[in-house]
Structures are given as structure tokens and as C-alpha cells.
CSV table of C-alpha atoms and ligand atoms in Angstrom, one decimal:
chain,number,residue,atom,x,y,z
A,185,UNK,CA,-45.3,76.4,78.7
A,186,UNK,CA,-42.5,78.0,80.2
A,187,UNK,CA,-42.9,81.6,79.3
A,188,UNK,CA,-39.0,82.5,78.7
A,189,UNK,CA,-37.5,78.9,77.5
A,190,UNK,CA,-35.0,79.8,74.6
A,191,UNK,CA,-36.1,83.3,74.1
A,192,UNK,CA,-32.9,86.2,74.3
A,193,UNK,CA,-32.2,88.0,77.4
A,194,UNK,CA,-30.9,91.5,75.5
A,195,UNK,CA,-32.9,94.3,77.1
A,196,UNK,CA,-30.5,96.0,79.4
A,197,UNK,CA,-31.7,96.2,83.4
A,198,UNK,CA,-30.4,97.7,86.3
A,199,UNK,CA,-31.1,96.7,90.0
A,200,UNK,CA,-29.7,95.8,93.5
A,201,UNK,CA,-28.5,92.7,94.0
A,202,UNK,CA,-27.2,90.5,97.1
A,203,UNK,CA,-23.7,88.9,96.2
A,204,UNK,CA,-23.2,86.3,98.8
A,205,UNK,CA,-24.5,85.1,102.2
A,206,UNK,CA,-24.2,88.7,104.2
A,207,UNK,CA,-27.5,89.8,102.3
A,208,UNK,CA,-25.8,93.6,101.6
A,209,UNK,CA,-27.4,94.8,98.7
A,210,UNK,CA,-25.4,96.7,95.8
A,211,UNK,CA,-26.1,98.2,92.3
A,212,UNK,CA,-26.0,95.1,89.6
A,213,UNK,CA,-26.5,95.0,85.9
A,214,UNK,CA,-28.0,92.4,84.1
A,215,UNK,CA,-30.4,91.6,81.2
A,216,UNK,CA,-34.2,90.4,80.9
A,217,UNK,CA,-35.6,88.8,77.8
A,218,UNK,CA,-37.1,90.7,74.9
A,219,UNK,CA,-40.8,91.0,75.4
A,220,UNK,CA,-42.7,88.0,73.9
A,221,UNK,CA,-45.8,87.6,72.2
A,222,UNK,CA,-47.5,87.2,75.7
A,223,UNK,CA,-45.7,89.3,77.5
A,224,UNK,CA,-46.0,92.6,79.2
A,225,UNK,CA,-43.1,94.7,79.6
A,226,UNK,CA,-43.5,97.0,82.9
A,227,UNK,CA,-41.4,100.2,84.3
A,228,UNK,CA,-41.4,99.6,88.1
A,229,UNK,CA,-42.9,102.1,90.0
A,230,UNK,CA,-42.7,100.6,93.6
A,231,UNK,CA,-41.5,97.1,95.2
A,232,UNK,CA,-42.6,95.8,98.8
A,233,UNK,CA,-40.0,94.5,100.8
A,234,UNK,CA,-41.2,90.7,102.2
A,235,UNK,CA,-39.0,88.7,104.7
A,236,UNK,CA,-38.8,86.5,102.1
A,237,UNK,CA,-36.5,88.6,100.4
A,238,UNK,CA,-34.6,88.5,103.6
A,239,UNK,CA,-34.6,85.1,103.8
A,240,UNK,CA,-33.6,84.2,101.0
A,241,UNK,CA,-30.8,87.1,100.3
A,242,UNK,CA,-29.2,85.7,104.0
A,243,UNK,CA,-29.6,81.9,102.9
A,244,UNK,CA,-31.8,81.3,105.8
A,245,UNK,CA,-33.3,78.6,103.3
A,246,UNK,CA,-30.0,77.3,102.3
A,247,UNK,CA,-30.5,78.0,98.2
A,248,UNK,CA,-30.4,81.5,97.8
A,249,UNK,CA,-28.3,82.1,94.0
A,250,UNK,CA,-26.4,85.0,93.9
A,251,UNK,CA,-26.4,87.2,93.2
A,252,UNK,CA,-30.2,88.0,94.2
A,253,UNK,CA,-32.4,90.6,93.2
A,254,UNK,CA,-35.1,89.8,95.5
A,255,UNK,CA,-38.7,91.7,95.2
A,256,UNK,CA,-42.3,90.2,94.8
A,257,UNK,CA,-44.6,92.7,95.4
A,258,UNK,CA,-44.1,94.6,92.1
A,259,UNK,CA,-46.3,97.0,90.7
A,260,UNK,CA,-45.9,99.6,87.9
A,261,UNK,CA,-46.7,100.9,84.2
A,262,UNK,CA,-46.9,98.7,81.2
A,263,UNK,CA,-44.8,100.0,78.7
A,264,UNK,CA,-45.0,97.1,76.0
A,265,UNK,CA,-47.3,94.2,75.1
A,266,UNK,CA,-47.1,91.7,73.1
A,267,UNK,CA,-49.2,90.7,69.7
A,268,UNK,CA,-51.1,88.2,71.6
A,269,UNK,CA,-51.9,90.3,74.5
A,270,UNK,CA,-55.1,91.9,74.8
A,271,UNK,CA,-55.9,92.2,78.3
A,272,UNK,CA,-53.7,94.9,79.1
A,273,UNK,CA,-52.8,98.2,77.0
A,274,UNK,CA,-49.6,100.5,77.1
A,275,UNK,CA,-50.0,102.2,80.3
A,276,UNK,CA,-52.1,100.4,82.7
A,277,UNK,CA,-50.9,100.1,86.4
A,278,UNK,CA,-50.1,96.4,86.8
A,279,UNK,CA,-48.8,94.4,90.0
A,280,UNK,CA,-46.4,90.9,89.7
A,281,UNK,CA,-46.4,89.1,92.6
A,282,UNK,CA,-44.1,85.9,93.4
A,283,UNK,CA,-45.1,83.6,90.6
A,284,UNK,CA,-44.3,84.0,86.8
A,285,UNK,CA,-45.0,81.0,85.2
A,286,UNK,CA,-46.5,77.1,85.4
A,287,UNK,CA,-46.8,74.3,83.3
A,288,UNK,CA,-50.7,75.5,82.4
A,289,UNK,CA,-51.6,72.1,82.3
A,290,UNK,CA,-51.4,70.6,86.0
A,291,UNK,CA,-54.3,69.6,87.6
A,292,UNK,CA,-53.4,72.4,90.0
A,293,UNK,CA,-53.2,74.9,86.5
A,294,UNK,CA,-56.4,73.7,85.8
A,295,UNK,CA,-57.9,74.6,88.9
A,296,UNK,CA,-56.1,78.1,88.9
A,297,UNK,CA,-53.6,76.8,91.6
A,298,UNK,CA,-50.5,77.6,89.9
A,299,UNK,CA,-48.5,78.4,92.9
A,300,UNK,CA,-48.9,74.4,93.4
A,301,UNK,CA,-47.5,73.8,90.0
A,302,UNK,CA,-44.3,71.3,89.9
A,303,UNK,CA,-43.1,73.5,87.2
A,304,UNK,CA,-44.4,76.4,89.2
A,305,UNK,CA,-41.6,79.5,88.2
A,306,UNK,CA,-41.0,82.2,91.3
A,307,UNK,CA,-40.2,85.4,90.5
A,308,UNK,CA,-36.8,85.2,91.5
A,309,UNK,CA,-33.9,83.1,92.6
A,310,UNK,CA,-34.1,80.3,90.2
A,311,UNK,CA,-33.0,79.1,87.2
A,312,UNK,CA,-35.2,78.9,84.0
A,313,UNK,CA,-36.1,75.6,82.8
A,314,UNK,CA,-33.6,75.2,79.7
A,315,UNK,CA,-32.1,78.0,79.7
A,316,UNK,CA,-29.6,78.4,82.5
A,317,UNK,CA,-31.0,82.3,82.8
A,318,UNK,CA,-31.5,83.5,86.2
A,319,UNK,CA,-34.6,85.2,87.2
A,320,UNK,CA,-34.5,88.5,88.7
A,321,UNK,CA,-37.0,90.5,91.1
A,322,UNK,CA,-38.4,93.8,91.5
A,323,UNK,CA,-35.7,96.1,93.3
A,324,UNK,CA,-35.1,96.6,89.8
A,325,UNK,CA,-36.2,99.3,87.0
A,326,UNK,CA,-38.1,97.2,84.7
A,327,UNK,CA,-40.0,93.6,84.4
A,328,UNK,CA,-41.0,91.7,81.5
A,329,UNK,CA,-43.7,88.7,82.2
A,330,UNK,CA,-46.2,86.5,80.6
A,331,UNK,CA,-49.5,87.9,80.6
A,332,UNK,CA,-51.2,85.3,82.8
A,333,UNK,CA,-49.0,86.4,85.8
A,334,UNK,CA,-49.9,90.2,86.0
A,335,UNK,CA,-52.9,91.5,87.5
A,336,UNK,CA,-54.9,94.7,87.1
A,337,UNK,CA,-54.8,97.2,89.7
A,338,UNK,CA,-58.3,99.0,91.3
A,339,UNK,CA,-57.6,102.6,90.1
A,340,UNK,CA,-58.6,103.8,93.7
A,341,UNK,CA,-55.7,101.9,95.0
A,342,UNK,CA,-52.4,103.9,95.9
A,343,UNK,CA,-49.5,101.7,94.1
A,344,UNK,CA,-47.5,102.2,97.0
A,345,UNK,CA,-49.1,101.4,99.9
A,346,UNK,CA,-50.8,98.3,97.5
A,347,UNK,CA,-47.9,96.6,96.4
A,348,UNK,CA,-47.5,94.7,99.7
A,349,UNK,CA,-50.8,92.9,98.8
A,350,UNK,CA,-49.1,91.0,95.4
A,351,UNK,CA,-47.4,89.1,98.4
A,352,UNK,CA,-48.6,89.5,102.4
A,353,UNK,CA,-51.9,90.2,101.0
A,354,UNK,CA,-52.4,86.9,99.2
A,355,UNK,CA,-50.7,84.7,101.3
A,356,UNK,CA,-53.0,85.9,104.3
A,357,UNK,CA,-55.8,86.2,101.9
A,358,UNK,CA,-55.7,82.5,100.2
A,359,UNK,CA,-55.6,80.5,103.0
A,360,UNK,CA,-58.8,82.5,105.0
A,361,UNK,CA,-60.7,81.5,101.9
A,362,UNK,CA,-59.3,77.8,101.4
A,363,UNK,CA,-59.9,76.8,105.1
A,364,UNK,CA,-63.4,78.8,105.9
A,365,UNK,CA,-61.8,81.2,107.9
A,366,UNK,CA,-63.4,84.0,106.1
A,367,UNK,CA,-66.7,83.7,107.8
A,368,UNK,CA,-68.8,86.7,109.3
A,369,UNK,CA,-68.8,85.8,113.3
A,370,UNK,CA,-65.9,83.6,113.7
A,371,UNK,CA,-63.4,84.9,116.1
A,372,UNK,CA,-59.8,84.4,113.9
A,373,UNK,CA,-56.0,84.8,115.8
A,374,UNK,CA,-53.3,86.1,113.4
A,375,UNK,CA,-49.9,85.5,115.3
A,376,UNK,CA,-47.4,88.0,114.3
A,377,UNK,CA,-48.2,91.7,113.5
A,378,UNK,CA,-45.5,92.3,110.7
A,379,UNK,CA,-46.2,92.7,107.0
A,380,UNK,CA,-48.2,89.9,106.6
A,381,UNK,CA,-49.9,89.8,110.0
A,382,UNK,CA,-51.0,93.0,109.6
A,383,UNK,CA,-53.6,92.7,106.2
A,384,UNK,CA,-54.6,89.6,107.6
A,385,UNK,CA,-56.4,91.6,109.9
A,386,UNK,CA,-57.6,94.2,107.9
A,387,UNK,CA,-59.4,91.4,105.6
A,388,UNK,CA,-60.5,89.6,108.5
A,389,UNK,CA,-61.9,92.6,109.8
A,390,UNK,CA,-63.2,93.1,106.3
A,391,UNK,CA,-64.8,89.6,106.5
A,392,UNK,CA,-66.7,90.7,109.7
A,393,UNK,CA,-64.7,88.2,111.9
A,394,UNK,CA,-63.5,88.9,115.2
A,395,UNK,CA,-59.7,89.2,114.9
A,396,UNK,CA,-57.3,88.6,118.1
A,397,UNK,CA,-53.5,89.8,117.4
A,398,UNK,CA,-51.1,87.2,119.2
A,399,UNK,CA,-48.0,89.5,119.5
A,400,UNK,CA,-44.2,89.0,121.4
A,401,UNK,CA,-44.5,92.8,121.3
A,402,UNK,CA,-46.7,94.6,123.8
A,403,UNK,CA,-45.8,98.3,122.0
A,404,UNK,CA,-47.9,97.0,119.0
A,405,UNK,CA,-51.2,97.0,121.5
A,406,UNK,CA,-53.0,100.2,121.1
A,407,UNK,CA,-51.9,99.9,117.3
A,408,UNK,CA,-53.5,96.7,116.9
A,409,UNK,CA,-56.8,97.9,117.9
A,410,UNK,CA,-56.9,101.5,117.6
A,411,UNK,CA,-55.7,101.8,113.9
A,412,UNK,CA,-55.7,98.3,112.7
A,413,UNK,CA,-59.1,97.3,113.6
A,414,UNK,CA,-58.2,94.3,116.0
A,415,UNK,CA,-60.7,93.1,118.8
A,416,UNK,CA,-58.4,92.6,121.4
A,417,UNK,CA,-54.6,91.5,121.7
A,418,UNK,CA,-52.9,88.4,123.3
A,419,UNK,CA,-49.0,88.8,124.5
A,420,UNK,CA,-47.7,85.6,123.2
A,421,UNK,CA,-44.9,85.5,126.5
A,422,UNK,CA,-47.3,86.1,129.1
A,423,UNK,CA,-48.8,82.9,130.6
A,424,UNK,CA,-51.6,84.2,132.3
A,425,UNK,CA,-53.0,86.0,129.2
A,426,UNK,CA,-52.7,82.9,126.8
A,427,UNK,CA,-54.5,80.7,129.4
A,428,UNK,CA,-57.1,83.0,129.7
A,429,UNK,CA,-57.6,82.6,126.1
A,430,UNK,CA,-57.7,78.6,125.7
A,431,UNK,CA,-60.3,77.4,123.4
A,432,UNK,CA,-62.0,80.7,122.3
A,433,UNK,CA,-60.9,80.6,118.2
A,434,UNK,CA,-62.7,79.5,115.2
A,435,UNK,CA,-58.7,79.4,113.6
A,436,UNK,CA,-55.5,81.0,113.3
A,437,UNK,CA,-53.2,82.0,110.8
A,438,UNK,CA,-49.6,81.9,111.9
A,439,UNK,CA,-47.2,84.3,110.0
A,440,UNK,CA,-44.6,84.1,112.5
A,441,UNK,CA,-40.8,84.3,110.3
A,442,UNK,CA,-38.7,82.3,113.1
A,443,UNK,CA,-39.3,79.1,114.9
A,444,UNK,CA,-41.7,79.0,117.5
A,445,UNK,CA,-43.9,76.5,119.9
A,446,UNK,CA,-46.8,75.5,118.4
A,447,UNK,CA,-48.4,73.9,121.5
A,448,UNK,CA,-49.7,77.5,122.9
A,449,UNK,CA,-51.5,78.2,119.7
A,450,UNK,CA,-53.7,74.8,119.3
A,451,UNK,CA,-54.7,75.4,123.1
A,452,UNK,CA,-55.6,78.7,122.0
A,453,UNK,CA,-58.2,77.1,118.9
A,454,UNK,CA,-61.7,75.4,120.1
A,455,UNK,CA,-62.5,72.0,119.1
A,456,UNK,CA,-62.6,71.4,115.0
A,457,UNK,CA,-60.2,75.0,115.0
A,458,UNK,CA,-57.6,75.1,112.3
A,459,UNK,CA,-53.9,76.7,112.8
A,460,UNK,CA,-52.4,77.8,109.6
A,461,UNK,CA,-48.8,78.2,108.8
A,462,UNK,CA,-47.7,80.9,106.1
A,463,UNK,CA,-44.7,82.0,108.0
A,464,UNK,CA,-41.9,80.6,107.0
A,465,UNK,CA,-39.5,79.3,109.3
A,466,UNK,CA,-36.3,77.3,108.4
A,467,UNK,CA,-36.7,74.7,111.4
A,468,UNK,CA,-38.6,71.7,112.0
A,469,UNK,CA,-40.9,72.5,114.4
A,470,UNK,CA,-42.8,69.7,117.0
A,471,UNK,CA,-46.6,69.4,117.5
A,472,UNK,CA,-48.5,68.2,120.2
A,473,UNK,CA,-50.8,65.4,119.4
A,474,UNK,CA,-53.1,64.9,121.9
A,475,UNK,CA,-54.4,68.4,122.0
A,476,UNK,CA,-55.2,67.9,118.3
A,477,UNK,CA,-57.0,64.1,118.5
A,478,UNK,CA,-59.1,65.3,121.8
A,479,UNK,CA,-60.2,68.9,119.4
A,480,UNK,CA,-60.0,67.3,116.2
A,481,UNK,CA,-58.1,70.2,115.1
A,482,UNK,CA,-56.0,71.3,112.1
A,483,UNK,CA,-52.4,72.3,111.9
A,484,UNK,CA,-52.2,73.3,107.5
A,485,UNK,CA,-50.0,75.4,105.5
A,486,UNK,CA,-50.3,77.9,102.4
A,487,UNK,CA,-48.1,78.8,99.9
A,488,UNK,CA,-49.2,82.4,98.3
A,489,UNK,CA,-52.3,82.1,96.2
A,490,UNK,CA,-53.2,81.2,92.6
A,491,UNK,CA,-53.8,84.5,90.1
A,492,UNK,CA,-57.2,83.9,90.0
A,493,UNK,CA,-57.2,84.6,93.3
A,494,UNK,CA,-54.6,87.1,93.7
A,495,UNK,CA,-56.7,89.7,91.1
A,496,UNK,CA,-59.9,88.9,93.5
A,497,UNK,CA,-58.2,89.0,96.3
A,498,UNK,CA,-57.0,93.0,94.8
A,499,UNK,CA,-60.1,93.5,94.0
A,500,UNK,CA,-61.6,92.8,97.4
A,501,UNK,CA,-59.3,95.1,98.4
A,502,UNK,CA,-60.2,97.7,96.6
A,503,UNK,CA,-64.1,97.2,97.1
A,504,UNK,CA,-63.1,98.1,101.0
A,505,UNK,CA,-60.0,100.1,100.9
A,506,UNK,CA,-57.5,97.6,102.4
A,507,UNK,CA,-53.6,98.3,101.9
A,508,UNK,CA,-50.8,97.9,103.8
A,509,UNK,CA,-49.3,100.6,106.3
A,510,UNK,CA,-45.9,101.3,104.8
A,511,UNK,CA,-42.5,103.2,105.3
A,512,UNK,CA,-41.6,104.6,101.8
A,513,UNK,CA,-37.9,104.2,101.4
A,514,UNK,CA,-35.6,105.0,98.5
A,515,UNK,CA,-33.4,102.5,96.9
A,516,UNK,CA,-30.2,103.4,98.7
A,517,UNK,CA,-31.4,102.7,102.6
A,518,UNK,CA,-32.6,99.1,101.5
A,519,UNK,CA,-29.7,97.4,103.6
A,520,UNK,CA,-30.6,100.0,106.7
A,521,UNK,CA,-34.5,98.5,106.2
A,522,UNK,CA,-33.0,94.7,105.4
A,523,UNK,CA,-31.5,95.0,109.1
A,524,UNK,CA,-34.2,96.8,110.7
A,525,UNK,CA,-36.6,93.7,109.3
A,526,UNK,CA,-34.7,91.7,110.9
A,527,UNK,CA,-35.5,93.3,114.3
A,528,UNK,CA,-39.0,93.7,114.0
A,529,UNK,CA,-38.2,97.9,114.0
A,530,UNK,CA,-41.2,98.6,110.9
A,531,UNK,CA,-44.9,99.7,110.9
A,532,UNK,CA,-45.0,97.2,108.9
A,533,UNK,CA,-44.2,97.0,105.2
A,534,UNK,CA,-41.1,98.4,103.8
A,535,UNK,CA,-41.6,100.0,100.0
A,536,UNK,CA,-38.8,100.8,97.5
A,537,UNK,CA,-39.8,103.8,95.8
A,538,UNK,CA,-38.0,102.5,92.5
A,539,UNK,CA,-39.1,105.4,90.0
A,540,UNK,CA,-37.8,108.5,92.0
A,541,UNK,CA,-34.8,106.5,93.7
A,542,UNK,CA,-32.8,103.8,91.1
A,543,UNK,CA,-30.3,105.2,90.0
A,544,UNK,CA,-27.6,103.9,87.3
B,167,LIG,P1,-42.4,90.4,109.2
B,167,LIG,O1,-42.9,91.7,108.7
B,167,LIG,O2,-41.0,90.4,109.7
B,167,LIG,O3,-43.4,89.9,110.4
B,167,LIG,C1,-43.1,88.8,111.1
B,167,LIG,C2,-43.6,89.0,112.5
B,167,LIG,O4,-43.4,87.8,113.2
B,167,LIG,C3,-42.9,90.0,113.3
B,167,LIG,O5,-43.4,91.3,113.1
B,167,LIG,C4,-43.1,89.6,114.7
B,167,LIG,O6,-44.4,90.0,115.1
B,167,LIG,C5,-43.1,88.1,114.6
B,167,LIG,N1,-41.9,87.5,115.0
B,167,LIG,C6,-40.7,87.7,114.5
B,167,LIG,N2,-39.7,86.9,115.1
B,167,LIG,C7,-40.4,86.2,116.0
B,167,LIG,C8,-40.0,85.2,117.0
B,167,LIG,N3,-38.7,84.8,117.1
B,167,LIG,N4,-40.9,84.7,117.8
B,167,LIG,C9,-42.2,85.0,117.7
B,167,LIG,N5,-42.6,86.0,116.8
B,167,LIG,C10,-41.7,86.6,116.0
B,167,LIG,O7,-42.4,89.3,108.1
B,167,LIG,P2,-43.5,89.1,106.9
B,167,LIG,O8,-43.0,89.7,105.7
B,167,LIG,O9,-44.9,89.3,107.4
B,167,LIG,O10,-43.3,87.5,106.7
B,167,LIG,C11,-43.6,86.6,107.7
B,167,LIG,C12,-43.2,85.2,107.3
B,167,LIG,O11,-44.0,84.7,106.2
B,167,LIG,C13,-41.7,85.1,106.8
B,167,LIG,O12,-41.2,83.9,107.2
B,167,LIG,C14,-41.9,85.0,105.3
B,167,LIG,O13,-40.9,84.4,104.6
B,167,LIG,C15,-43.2,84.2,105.2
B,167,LIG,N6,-43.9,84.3,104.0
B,167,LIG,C16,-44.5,83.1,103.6
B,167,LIG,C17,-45.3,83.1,102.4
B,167,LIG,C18,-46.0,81.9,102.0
B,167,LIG,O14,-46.3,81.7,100.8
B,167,LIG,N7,-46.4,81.0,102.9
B,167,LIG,C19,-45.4,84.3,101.7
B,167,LIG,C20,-44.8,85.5,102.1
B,167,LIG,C21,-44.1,85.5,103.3
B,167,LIG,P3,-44.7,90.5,116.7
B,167,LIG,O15,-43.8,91.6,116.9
B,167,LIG,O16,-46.2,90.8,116.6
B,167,LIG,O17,-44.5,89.3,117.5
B,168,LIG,ZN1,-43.3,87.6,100.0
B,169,LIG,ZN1,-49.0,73.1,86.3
């Protein structure tokens, strides 16, 4: 069930767009498809800015389409629903994360894995089965998407500072859950404090773990622990510190967004520990095998999270008050953040303020 295949792209829409391999974003006019049966229609209120999107606007993957509207972490109004749509009503504050459609009929459908769907459909940078229509993301005014792919936002969560969670939240989120890391007492590393790095220690924190940062930047220190809730912090390039460190964790998530050695970080786990890879680097990267037969340990990945999982994963959130800290920004300095991503220079989750700031 593809949720646009042979339906008619007419309603007008206006967004930013990458044109070619630089990344530099510029106003772009294109069309969505009318709203269907099951389908919400949405204003955009706010959009996160992941390092996907600046991946995949700079072809770091090799098969960005352009031009890109990139954007994931979408959330906003409903201003239409369908005949067949009863879980949401005109108005509601809604979120779209980075997958809009799936087959439905998978084993991984079945099991509310969508995101592990062959036919999985991402929010962007594809090309609909069928029908040669591109699909566009959220630095954009409006959204129109199946029913199934929307979730329903906590009313005590600020839509700002939330939308981050539609992406870094699950992705950090799923794979806690999937391999056990998510246990009261376990001492957890999460390598990288960026956009994604950062929520994975508020929910670990949430979880009643004991969270280590592993960081390449000593100014993110006193922030780790005095406003993010982190137990202690490890400086990735310092020797001594990592060494002093060997075998203390229970498992680590790794949201690192450029190739790095993995070596460090299974000394770092204790026998049976688990690394796991959600960043999302471009370059093969080699493992050590003997450190993993002698600890029996893990090296996995994790792609996002199924809905299922991504409306309780909001609604954990907003049981314990867990968003992302986040620069607002208007739509016109989203090349100045695109380039200060790049360099690591944001605490830590870039957020288009689409409603105040889009302008035709
Ligand atoms: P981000 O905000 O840029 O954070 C990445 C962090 O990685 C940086 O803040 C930095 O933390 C660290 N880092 C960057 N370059 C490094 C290097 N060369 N060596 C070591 N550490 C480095 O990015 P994000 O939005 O959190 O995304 C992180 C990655 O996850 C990206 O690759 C993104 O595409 C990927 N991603 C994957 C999924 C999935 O489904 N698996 C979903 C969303 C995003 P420190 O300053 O603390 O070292
Ligand atoms: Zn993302
Ligand atoms: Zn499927």
C-alpha cells in the first residue's frame, strides 16, 4: 500500500531546496498530492535540522536527488483529514518523522517495524514507487501523509524544542529498548554529544542508567553533567582517560557522523557489552575481533524506529519532560546552521521556525 501511487500532486508548496552537490539551500516551488482518504494534511509549524539532512543535501551518501528538501523531524497543525481518518481531527499538533509509508504487510509491518520494510518510503529524497514523484521534507510550509505515519503530540510538549525527537529521539530511543540497554543500573556510553547524543542521555538518564558522554570535545564537560544529567565524561583523544575506563559498560550507543576507530570503544564495554551504531558514517570501518570473541561482545546497528514505537517513545517523553536543547533559527540562516553542523559549533539541535520565517 503505497500511500501516494497514482494520486495528483496539485496542491501548491513552497520550501528550500538543495540544487546540487554544494548543499546551499534556496527557495523552491513544487507540488504535494491532494489529501487522500487516509491522509492528514499538516501546516508546518517547526522542522529539526538532522545531519542527515546534511548528509544527504552534500551527497556524503552518494544518492542525494536534487533538488532536496531535506527535513524529518516535522511537527505542526492538521489542517485536513481524510474520510477514513479518525484518529486525528482538524487542529491537533502532529509530528512526521523520517518514514511515510511501507508495504503494511512485511513481516517487519506486522511486527510494527516499518522502518525495516523493503518497500519502506523516507520522507524525503526518493522517488515514489510508480509514480516518478519525488518526495519532499519538512523545510517546507505544508505536509500531506498517510495517517499511520503521524503521531500525536503530549500537549505539555513545546513543538519546538520536541521536534528533534521525531528523529534523534527515536533513533537513540529504539535501539536502548531493542538491545536491553534501557535497564535501571546499567552504566550506558553514548559517543558523540550532538543532536542525537544528547537525548540519548536524557532517556538514559530517564531509564535510571548511569550515562558516560564519550566526547572529542572537552568544552562539552561541565554541560554534559551539569545540565544534561551525565555521570561523568570520557575525552575520546586522551589515552589515559579511555584506559582508565576499560571494561566498566553495560553498552554503548555510538552516534558519531564521521568515521572513527571502533577498537577504543569495545575496550571500553565489559564482557557480553553491546556497541551500537546509529551514526551514520559513509566509510567502511574495521573491527577488532579478538576483543569481541574473548568478551563475547556485540557491535549492532539501528535504523530509526517503527511508529509504534516512535508515539511511545513521545510519549515517554512527555511522561518525564525530555526534549532536545535547541537554537531556534528562521528559515533564511539555514545555510549559516548547515555549515556550523558541520563544525560541531550547536548546543545541539538546530530548529527552523517555519510558521514565522517561510516566506514566498
Ligand atoms: P550531530 O549533531 O552533528 O552530532 C554528531 C556528533 O558526533 C558531534 O556533535 C561530535 O560530538 C561527534 N563527531 C563529529 N565528528 C566527529 C569525528 N570526526 N570524530 C569523532 N566524533 C565526531 O549529528 P546528529 O544529528 O546527532 O547525527 C549523528 C549521526 O547519526 C549522523 O551521521 C546522522 O546521519 C546519523 N543518524 C542516523 C540515524 C539512524 O537511523 N541510524 C538517524 C538519525 C541520524 P563530540 O563533539 O561530542 O565529539
Ligand atoms: Zn534524522
Ligand atoms: Zn512491509
Amino acid at each position: 500500500m503505497s500511500n501516494s501511487q497514482g494520486e495528483e500532486h496539485t496542491q501548491k508548496a513552497f520550501g528550500w531546496a538543495a540544487r546540487d552537490t554544494s548543499g546551499v539551500l534556496s527557495p523552491f516551488h513544487f507540488t504535494r498530492r491532494v489529501n487522500g482518504d487516509d491522509d492528514i494534511t499538516m501546516k508546518i509549524l517547526y522542522c529539526g535540522i538532522c545531519h542527515s539532512d546534511l548528509h544527504v543535501t552534500r551527497n556524503d551518501f552518494g544518492f542525494g536527488l536534487y533538488p532536496v528538501v531535506p527535513g524529518h523531524e516535522i511537527v505542526g497543525v492538521v489542517t485536513e483529514v481524510g474520510c477514513n481518518v479518525e484518529k486525528f481531527k482538524i487542529g491537533d499538533k502532529v509530528g512526521v518523522g523520517c518514514l511515510i509509508g511501507s508495504c503494511h504487510s512485511c513481516e517487519n509491518c506486522q511486527e510494527d517495524l516499518e522502518i525495516y520494510c523493503p518497500k519502506v518510503e523516507i520522507t524525503y529524497n526518493i522517488v515514489d514507487d510508480g509514480t516518478g514523484k519525488k518526495n519532499y521534507g519538512g523545510y517546507s510550509d505544508i505536509f500531506v501523509v498517510n495517517k499511520h505515519f503521524a503521531v500525536r503530540f503530549p500537549e505539555n510538549l513545546p513543538l519546538d524544542a520536541a521536534a528533534p525527537l521525531l528523529c534523534a529521539g527515536i533513533t537513540v530511543y529504539s535501539p536502548m529498548k531493542y538491545y536491553g540497554l534501557d535497564k535501571s543500573g546499567l552504566h550506558l556510553g553514548v559517543v558523540g554529544l550532538g543532536g542525537l547524543g544528547h537525548v540519548a542521555v536524557k532517556f538514559a538518564k530517564a531509564f535510571g542508567m548511569k550515562v558516560t558522554v564519550i566526547s572529542t570535545s572537552p568544552s562539552k564537560k561541565k554541560e554534559a553533567i551539569e545540565l544534561l544529567g551525565a555521570d561523568s565524561f570520557l575525552l575520546s583523544k586522551d589515552s589515559d582517560q579511555m584506559k582508565g575506563a576499560v571494561s566498566t559498560m553495560d553498552g554503548i550507543i555510538d552516534t558519531v557522523s564521521a568515521p572513527h576507530p571502533m577498537a577504543p570503544l569495545i575496550d571500553l564495554l565489559k564482557p557480553h557489552g553491546k556497541l551500537v551504531v546509529v551514526g551514520a558514517s559513509e566509510k567502511t570501518v574495521e573491527l577488532p575481533i579478538f576483543p569481541l570473541l574473548m568478551g563475547r561482545k556485540l557491535v549492532g546497528g539501528s535504523a530509526v524506529g517503527g511508529m509504534k514505537e516512535t508515539q511511545e517513545m513521545i510519549d515517554f517523553a512527555g511522561k518525564h519532560n525530555i526534549v532536545a536543547n535547541i537554537e531556534v533559527i528562521s528559515m533564511d540562516y539555514v545555510n549559516t546552521a548547515m555549515d556550523r553542523l558541520a563544525r560541531g559549533d550547536i548546543r545541539y539541535r538546530f530548529v527552523i521556525d517555519i510558521a514565522n520565517t517561510l516566506t514566498v
